[in-house]
XYZ file of C-alpha atoms in Angstrom:
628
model
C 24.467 -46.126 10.130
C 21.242 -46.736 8.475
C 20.879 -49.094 5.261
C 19.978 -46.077 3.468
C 21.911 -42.925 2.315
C 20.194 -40.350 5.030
C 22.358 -37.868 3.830
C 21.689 -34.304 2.287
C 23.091 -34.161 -1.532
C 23.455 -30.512 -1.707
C 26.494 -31.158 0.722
C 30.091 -31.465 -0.217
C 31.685 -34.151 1.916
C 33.159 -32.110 4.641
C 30.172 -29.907 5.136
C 28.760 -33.328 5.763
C 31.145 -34.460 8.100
C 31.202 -31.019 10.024
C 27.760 -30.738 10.615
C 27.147 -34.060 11.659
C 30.463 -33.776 13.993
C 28.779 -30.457 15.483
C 26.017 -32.481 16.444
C 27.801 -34.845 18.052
C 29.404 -32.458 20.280
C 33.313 -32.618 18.793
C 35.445 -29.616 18.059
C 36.069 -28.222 14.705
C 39.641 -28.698 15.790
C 38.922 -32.731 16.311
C 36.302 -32.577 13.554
C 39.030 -31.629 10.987
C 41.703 -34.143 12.231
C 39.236 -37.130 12.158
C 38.529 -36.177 8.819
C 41.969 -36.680 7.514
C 41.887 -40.131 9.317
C 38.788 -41.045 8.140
C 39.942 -39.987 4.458
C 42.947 -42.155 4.477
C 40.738 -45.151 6.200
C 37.957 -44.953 3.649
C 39.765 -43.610 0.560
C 37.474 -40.735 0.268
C 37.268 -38.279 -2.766
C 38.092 -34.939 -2.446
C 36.167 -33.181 0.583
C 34.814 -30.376 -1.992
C 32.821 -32.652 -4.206
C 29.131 -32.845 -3.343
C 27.581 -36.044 -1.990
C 24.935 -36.135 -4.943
C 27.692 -36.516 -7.598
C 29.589 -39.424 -5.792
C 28.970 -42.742 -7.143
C 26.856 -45.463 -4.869
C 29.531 -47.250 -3.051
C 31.410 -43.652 -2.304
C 27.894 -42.075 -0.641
C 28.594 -45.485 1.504
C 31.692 -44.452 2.749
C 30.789 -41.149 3.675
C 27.546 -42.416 5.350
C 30.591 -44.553 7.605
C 32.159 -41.997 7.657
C 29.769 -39.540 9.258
C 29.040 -42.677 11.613
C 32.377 -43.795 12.666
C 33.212 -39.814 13.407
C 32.070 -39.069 17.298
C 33.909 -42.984 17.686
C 30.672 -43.770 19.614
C 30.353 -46.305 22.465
C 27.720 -48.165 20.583
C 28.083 -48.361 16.888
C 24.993 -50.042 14.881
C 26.041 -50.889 11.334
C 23.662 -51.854 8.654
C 25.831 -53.483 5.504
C 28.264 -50.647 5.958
C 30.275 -52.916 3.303
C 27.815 -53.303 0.657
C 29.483 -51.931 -2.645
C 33.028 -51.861 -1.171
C 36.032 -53.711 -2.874
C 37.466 -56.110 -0.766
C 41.112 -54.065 0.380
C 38.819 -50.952 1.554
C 36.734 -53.930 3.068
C 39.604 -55.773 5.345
C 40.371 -52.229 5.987
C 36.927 -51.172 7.671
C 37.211 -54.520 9.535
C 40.705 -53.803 10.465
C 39.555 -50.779 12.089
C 36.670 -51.511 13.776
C 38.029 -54.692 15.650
C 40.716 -52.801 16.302
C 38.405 -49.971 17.721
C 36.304 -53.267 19.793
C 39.872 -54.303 21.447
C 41.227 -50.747 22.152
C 38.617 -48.322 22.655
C 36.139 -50.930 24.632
C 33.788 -50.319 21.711
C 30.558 -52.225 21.151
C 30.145 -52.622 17.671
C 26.684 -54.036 16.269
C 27.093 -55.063 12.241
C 24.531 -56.685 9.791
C 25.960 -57.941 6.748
C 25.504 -60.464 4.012
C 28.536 -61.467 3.783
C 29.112 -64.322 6.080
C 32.475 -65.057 5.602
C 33.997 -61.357 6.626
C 32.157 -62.010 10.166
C 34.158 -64.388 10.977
C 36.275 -61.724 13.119
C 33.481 -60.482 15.016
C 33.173 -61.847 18.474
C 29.611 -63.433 18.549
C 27.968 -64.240 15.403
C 23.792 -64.089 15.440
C 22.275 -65.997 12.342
C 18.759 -64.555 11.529
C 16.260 -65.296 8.973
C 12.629 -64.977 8.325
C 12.916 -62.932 11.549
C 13.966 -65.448 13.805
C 17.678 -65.673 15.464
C 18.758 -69.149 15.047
C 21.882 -69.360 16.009
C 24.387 -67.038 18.489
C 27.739 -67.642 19.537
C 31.298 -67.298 18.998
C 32.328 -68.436 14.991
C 34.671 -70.968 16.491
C 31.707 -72.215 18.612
C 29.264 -72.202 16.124
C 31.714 -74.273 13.583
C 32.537 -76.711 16.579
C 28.882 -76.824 17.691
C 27.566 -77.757 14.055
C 30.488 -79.565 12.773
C 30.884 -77.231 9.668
C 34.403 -75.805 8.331
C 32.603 -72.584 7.283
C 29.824 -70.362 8.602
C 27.966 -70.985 5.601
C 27.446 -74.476 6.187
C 26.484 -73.628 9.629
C 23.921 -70.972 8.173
C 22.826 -73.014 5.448
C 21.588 -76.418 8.263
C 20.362 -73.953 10.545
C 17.877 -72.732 7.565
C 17.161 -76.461 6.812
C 15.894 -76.927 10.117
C 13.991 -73.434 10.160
C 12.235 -75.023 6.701
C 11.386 -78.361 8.575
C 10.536 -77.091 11.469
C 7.851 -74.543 9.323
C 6.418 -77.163 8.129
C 5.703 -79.678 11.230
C 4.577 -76.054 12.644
C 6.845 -76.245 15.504
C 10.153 -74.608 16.636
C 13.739 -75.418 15.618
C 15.771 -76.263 18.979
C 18.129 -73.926 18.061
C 15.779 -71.210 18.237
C 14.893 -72.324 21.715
C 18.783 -73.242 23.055
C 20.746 -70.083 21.373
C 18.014 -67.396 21.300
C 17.814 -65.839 24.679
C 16.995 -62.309 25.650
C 19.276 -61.057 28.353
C 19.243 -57.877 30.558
C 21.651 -58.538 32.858
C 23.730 -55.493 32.648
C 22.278 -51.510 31.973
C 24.647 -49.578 30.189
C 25.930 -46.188 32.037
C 28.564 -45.248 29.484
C 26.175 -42.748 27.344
C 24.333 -41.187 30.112
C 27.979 -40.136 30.700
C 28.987 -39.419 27.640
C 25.726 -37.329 27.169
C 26.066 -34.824 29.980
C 30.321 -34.463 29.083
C 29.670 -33.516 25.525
C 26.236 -31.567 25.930
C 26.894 -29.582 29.098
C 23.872 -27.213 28.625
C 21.562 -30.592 28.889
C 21.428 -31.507 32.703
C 19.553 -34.920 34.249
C 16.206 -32.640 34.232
C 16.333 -30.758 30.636
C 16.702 -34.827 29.275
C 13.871 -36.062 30.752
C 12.214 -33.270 29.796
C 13.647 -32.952 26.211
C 13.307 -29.251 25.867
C 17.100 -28.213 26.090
C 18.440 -26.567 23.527
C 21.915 -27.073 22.702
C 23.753 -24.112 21.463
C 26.194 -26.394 19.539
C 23.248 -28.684 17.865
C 21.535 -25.372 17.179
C 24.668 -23.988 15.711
C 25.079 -27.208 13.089
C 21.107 -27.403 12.223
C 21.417 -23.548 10.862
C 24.574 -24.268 8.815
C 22.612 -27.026 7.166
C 19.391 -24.822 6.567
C 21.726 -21.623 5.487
C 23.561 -24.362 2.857
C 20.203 -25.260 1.570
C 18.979 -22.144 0.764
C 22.109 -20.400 -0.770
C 22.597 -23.902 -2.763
C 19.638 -23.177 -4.464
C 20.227 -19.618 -5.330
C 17.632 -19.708 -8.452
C 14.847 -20.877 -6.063
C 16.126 -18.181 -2.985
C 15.964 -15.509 -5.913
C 12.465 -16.594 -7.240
C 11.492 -16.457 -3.283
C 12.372 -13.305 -2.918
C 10.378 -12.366 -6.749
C 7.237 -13.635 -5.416
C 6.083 -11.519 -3.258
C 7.023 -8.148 -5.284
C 5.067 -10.166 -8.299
C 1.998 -10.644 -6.586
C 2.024 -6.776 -4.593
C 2.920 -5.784 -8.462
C -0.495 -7.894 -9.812
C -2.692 -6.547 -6.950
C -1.991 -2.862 -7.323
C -1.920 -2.925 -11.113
C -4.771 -5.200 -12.013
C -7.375 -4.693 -8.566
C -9.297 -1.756 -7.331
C -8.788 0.781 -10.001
C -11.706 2.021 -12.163
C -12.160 -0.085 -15.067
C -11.543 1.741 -18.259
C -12.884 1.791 -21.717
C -16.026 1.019 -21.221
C -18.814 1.307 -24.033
C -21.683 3.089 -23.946
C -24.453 2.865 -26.749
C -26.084 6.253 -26.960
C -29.181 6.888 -29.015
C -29.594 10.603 -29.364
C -32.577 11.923 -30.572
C -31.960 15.363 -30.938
C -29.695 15.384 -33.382
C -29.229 13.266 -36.475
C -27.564 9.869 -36.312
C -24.227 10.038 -38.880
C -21.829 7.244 -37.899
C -21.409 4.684 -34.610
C -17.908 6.497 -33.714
C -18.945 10.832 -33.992
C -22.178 12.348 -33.937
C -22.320 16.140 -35.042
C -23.856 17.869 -32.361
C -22.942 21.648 -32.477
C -23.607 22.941 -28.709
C -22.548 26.011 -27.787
C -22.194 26.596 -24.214
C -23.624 30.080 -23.654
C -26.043 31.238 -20.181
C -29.319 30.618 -21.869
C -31.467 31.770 -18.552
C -30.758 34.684 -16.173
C -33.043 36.778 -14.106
C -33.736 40.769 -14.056
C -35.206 41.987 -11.003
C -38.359 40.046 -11.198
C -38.486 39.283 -14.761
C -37.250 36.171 -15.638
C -35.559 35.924 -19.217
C -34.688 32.765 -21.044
C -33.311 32.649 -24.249
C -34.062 29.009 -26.418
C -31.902 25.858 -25.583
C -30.656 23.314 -27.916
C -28.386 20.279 -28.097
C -28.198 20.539 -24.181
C -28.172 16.680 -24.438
C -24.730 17.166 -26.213
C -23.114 19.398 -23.559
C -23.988 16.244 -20.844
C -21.949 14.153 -23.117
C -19.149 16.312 -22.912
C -19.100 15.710 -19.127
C -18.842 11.786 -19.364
C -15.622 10.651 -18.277
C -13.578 10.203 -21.402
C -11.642 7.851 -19.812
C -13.998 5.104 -18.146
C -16.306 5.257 -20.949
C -16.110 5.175 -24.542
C -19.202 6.729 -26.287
C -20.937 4.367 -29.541
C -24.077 6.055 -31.286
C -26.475 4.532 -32.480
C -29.959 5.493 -34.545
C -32.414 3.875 -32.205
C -33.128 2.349 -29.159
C -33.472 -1.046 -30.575
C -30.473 -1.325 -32.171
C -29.079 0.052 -29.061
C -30.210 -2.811 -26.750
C -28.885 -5.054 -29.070
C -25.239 -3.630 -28.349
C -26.315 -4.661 -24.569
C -27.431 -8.190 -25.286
C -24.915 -9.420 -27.574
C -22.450 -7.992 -25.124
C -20.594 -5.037 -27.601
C -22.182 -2.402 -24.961
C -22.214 -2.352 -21.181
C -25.038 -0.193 -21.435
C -27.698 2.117 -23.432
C -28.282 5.630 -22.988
C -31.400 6.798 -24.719
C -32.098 11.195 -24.971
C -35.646 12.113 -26.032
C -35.923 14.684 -28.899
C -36.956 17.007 -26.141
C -34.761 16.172 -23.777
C -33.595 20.152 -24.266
C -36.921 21.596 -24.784
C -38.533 20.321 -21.869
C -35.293 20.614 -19.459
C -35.722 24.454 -20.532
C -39.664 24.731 -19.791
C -38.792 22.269 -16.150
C -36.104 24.755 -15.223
C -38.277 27.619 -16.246
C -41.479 26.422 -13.821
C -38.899 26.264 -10.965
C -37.835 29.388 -11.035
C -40.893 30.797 -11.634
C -42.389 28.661 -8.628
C -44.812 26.750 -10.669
C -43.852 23.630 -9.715
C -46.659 21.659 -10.385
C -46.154 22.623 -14.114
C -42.382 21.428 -13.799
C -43.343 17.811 -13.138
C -45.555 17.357 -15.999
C -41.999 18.320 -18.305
C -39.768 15.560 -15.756
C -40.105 12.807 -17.814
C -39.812 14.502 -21.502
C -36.812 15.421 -19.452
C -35.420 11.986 -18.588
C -32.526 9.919 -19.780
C -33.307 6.631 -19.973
C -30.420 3.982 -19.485
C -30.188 0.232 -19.041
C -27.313 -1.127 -17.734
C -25.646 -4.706 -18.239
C -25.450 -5.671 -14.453
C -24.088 -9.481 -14.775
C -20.827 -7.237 -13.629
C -21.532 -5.615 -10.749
C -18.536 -3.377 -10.415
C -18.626 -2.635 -13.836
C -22.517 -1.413 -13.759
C -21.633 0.421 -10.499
C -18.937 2.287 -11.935
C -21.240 3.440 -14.783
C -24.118 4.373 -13.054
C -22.023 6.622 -10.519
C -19.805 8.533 -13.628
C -23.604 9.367 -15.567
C -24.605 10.641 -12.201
C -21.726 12.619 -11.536
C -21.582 13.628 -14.674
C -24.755 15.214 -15.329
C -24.042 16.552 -11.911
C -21.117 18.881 -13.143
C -22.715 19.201 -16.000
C -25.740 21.190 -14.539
C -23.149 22.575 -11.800
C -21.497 24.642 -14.641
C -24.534 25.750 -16.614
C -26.325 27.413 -13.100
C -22.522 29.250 -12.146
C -22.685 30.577 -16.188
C -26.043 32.083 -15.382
C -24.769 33.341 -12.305
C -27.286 31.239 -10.148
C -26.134 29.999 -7.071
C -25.397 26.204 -7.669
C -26.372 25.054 -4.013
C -30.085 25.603 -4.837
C -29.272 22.793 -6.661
C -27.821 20.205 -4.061
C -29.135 17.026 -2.607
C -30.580 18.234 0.670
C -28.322 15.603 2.423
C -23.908 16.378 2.217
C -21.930 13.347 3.637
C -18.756 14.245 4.658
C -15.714 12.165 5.435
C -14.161 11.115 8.950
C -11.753 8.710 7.449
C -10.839 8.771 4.121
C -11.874 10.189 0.789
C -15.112 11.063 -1.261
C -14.136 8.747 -3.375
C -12.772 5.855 -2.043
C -10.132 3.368 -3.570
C -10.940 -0.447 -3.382
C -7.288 -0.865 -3.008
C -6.549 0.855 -0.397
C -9.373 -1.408 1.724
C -8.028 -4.680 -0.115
C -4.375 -3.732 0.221
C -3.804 -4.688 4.465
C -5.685 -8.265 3.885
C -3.777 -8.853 0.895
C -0.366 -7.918 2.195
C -0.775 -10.176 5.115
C -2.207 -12.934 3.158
C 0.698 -12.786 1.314
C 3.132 -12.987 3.900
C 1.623 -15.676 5.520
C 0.906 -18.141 2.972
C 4.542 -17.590 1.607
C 5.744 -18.062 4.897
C 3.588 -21.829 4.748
C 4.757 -22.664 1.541
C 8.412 -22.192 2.867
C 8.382 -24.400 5.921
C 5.359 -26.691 4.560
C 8.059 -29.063 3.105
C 10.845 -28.482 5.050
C 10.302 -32.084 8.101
C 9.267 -33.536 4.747
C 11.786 -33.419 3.074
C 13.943 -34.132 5.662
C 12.344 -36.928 6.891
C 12.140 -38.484 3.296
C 15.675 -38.015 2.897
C 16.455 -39.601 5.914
C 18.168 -36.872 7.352
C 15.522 -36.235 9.939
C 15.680 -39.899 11.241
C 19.509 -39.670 11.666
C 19.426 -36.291 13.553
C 16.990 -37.435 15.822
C 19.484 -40.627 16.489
C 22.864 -38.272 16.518
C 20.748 -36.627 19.273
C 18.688 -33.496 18.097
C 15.783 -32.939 19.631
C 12.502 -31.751 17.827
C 12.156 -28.273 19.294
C 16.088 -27.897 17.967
C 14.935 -28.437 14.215
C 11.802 -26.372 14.612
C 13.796 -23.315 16.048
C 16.423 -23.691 13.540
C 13.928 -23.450 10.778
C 12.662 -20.723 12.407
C 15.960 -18.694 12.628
C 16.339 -19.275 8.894
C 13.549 -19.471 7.352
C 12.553 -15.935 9.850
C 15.816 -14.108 7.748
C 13.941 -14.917 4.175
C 10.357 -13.846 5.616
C 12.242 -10.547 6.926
C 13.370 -9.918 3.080
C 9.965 -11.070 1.612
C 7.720 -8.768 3.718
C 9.714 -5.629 3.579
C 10.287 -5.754 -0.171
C 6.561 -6.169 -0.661
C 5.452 -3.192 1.906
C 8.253 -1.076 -0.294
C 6.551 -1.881 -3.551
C 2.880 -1.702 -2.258
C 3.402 1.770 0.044
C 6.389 3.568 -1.848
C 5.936 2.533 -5.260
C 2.107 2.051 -5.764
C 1.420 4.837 -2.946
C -0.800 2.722 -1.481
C -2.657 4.545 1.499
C -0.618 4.596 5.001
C -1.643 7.160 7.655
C -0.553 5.434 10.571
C 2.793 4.385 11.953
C 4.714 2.016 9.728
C 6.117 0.273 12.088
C 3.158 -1.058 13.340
C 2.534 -2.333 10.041
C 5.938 -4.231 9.747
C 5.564 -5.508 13.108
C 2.238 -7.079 12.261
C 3.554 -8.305 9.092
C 6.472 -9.693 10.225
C 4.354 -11.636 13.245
C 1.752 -12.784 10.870
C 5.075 -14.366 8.388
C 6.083 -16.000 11.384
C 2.931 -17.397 12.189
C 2.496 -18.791 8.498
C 5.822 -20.141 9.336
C 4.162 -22.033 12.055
C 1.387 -23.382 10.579
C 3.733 -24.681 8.030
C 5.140 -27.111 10.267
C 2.423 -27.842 11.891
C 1.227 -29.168 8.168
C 5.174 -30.547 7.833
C 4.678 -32.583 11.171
C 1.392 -33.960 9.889
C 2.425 -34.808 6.380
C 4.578 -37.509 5.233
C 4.103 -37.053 1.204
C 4.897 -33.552 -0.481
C 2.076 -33.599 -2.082
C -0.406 -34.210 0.772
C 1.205 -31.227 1.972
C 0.701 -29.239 -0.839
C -3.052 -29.598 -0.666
C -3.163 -28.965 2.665
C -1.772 -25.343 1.741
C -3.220 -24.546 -1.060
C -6.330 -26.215 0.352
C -6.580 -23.330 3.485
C -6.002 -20.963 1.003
C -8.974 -19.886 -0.235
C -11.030 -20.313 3.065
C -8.805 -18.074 5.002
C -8.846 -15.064 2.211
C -12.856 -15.323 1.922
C -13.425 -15.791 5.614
C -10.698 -13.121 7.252
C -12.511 -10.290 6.067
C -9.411 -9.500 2.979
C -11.583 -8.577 0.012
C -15.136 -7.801 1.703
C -16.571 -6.862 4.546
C -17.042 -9.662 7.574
C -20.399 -7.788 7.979
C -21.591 -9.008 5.328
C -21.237 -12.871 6.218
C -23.821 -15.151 7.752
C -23.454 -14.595 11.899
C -22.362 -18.320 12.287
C -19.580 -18.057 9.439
C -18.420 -14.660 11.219
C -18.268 -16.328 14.632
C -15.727 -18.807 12.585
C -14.234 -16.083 11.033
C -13.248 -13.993 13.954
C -11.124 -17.617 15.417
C -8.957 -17.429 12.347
C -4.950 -15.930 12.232
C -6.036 -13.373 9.452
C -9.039 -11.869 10.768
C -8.142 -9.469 13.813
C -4.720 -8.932 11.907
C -6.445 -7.780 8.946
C -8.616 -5.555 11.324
C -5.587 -4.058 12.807
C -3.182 -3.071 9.809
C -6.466 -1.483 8.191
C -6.966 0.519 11.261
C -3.160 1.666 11.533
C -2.809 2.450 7.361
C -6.051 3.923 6.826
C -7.284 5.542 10.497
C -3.888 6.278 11.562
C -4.868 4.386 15.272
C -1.827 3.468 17.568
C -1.643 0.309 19.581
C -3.807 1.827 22.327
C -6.534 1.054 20.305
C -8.437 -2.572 21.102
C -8.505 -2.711 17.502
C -5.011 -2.829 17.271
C -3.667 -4.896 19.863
C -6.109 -7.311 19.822
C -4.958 -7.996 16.297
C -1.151 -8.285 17.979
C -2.395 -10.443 20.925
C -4.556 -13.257 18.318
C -1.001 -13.050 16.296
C 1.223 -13.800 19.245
C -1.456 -16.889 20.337
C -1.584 -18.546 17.322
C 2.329 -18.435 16.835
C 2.288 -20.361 20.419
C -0.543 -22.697 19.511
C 1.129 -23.545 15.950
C 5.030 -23.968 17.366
C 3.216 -26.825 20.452
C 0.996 -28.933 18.147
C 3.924 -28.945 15.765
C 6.920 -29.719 18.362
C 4.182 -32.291 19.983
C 3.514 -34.001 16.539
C 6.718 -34.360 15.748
C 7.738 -35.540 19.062
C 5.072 -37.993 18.537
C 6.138 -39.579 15.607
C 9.892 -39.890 16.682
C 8.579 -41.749 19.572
């Protein structure tokens, strides 16, 4: 029984009593009568309440309690008194020398209250770290010539302060405080293998067994936990449908609403927000036998307009060019349009040379023809997005005036057609983002569940006092696992259901493929978790540790752009990390359609399946470590 609490609040009393007497091997059938004993003894409150809302000297008893339970061979005791009236206090004493005479008990107690050890059997006297005095009371009262122990205590200390000062050692020290290892204790050994019968001789020395019993009691304490905290366990399973939510709503669409200055020369300027332009959109050029007739066009520049995308950009007009720009520069405009007065006339006399093979004439009217633009392109996207909706829409727009005059619109096609293996003409930055982000997602959730977990533990004291009531460290890990494994399960499927069958996200291949991945990549963010759990003794140091791997893992495994596009010595890195080949994969299976017999695919598996195994040694090895 440790000086501290090292016990989990969230518990009621008999949870607390039940798991720690699963760990110690009894029945729930022995459990529940020691309880009642061990109420009675200890004048416990009711086994419902929780151990956070008992007062300081009842969290005491329980902590005796939970100690006292498996009636061990060896029972340490550190001030299991303190904050105990004195009845309950002659009781616990009672007990326990009661439990020393009958049950062959060895009972080891530290207390500060000299007087009440009076009925233990030898009596060791430390301070400043030394013993300095150990033997029976009656002994040390005889040997010292005291009528109480502290008498006895308080020479011994004089003699301890004398001896300080002359620098040299109090006899006592020398005559009582011997080491002695006369005798090896076989009791436990014994008591081990009857009460854990799935441990044998080998499986101890190794410490790799895993008892199904210990297992049993380290879930029920990691299921309490989570359903205790029902808010938290609801906002857990929020998250991820938040974030899938953000993503599909807010990245990879088109950007909308973007202005467009527009100085238009051939007609007049009116207002900033309509510009009467009265185009009528009649064949103005067709061709009889070899005469080629072409009747006048006007306010063609209007007609192009028409074709702008009404949604992505939103059309300001302006009387010049200069005032224009200015739209640019003080940022009201992503970009200026200028049309020539002639824009119309000289597209008419251009389109007229063509046809009537006189090209050299046609090039001298290509730049009265010209639309002149300049583009804002501090936002990349934004500018791209621009650039490709004028294009495509003076595209359509010429498309529709050569089918009116009946003119075969392929004379009027780029020479070079690309055409799609995978995918569309017009692809959606979403669907390439959406595979990284989903995995990036499910592993990083998966860290921030387990990052805390040993912590926690371990700063409770609970950790400490599982190890002693003889849980190993692969037994914790494993039952986090199990647990935590249930909530990951919940987290990923929820946000593949919102990303694939709500926001339609792309998915050509086999979705279970995609689960599987996802689900392997959770459980290796549950990994890594307590690999950062095993290393970390503050919360906060932990914290940074997550959030600090963050943002290298999303730029570096290839997520939100291209690895190709990296420095060769930063894709080299990139290729080692738990994202990368996953990422690789789930692309291939949702937008390809590829199975597993593609190296694409299963090498993305295979990385997966190694870094789970690398992640669950360091961390059972670290934690090993520091228990040790």
């Amino acid at each position: 029984m440790p000086q501290e609490l090292a016990l989990y609040g969230e518990f009621s009393i008999n949870e607390t009593i039940l798991y720690f007497g699963w760990i110690y091997g009894l029945k729930t059938k022995d459990i529940k009568e020691r309880v009642r004993f061990l109420v009675d003894l200890l004048d416990l409150p009711p086994g419902k309440r929780l151990v956070k809302n008992l007062s300081g000297g009842q969290q005491r008893r329980v902590s005796l309690a939970v100690a006292v339970l498996h009636q061990p061979e060896l029972l340490i005791l550190d001030e299991p008194t303190v904050g105990v009236d004195p009845i309950l206090r002659a009781n616990i004493w009672n007990y326990m020398v009661r439990e020393a005479k009958e049950k062959k008990q060895s009972i080891i107690i530290t207390t500060h209250y000299i007087d009440e050890a009076r009925q233990a059997q030898t009596i060791g006297m430390m301070r400043s770290g030394e013993i300095l005095a150990e033997n029976a009371p009656e002994q040390l009262l005889k040997m010292y010539g005291c009528t109480s122990l502290e008498e006895v205590f308080l020479n011994l200390s004089q003699q301890q302060e004398i001896a300080l000062k002359a620098d040299t050692p109090t006899k006592s020290v020398e005559k009582q405080f011997k080491v002695r290892h006369e005798k090896k204790s076989e009791g436990l050994g014994e008591l081990d293998e009857k009460r854990y019968g799935c441990c044998n001789r080998m499986c101890n020395s190794l410490t790799y067994c895993i008892s199904c019993v210990r297992l049993r009691a380290l879930l029920y304490k990691n299921s309490i936990r989570l359903v205790r905290n029902l808010p938290v366990l609801l906002f857990i399973f929020a998250l991820p449908v938040i974030q899938v939510i953000l993503f599909c709503v807010c990245i990879g669409n088109d950007p909308k609403d973007l202005t467009l200055a527009v100085v238009n020369k051939e007609v007049n300027y009116t207002n900033s927000s309509y510009l009467y332009c009265p185009y009528d959109f009649e064949c103005t050029l067709s061709i009889n036998g070899n005469q080629t007739i072409v009747r006048d066009w006007e306010y063609m520049s209007c007609g192009y307009l028409v074709y702008l995308d009404i949604d992505t950009i939103n059309l300001e007009y302006y009387p010049d060019t200069s005032s224009c720009t200015k739209a640019v520069v003080e940022g009201k405009a992503w970009g200026c349009m200028y049309i020539k007065s002639t824009f119309s006339e000289a597209l008419l006399e251009r389109v007229k040379r063509i046809f009537l093979n006189n090209l050299l004439e046609s090039v001298k009217h290509t730049t009265l023809s010209e639309i002149q633009v300049w583009l804002d392109m501090t936002n990349h996207q934004i500018a791209l997005v621009l650039q490709r909706d004028i294009l495509q829409g003076f595209d359509n727009f010429t498309k529709d005036v050569v089918k009116q005059c009946h003119v075969d619109s392929t004379l009027f096609r780029p020479p070079i057609r690309f055409e799609t293996v995978y995918g569309s003409n017009r692809p959606v930055f979403t669907n390439f983002a959406a595979p990284g982000v989903i995995l990036t997602i499910v592993f990083f959730l998966a860290v921030s569940l387990t990052a805390l977990a040993l912590i926690m533990e371990r700063n409770e004291g609970l950790l400490g006092r599982s190890f002693v009531a003889g849980v190993t460290a692969t037994e914790i890990l494993f039952s986090h696992v199990f647990t935590q494994f249930i909530v990951m399960v919940g987290q990923t499927l929820l946000a593949l259901l919102f990303m694939i069958a709500v926001f339609k996200v792309d998915c050509i291949g086999s979705m279970v493929g995609v689960i599987v991945m996802a689900l392997l990549q959770g459980l290796c963010g549950m990994c890594f978790g307590f690999v950062i759990s095993a290393v970390c003794t503050h919360e906060r140091n932990a914290i940074q540790v997550s959030l600090g791997c963050f943002y290298p893992t999303i730029m570096l495994s290839g997520s939100l752009w291209p690895l190709e596009a990296m420095p060769k010595v930063l894709r080299c890195i990139s290729w080692m990390l738990p994202l990368t080949l996953a990422t690789r994969a789930v692309r291939s299976i949702m937008l390809r359609g590829w199975g597993i017999e593609w190296s694409h695919v299963y090498w993305g598996y295979v990385a997966t399946c190694a870094w789970i195994a690398i992640f669950m040694i360091v961390a059972i090895l670290i934690v090993k470590f520091k228990k040790a």
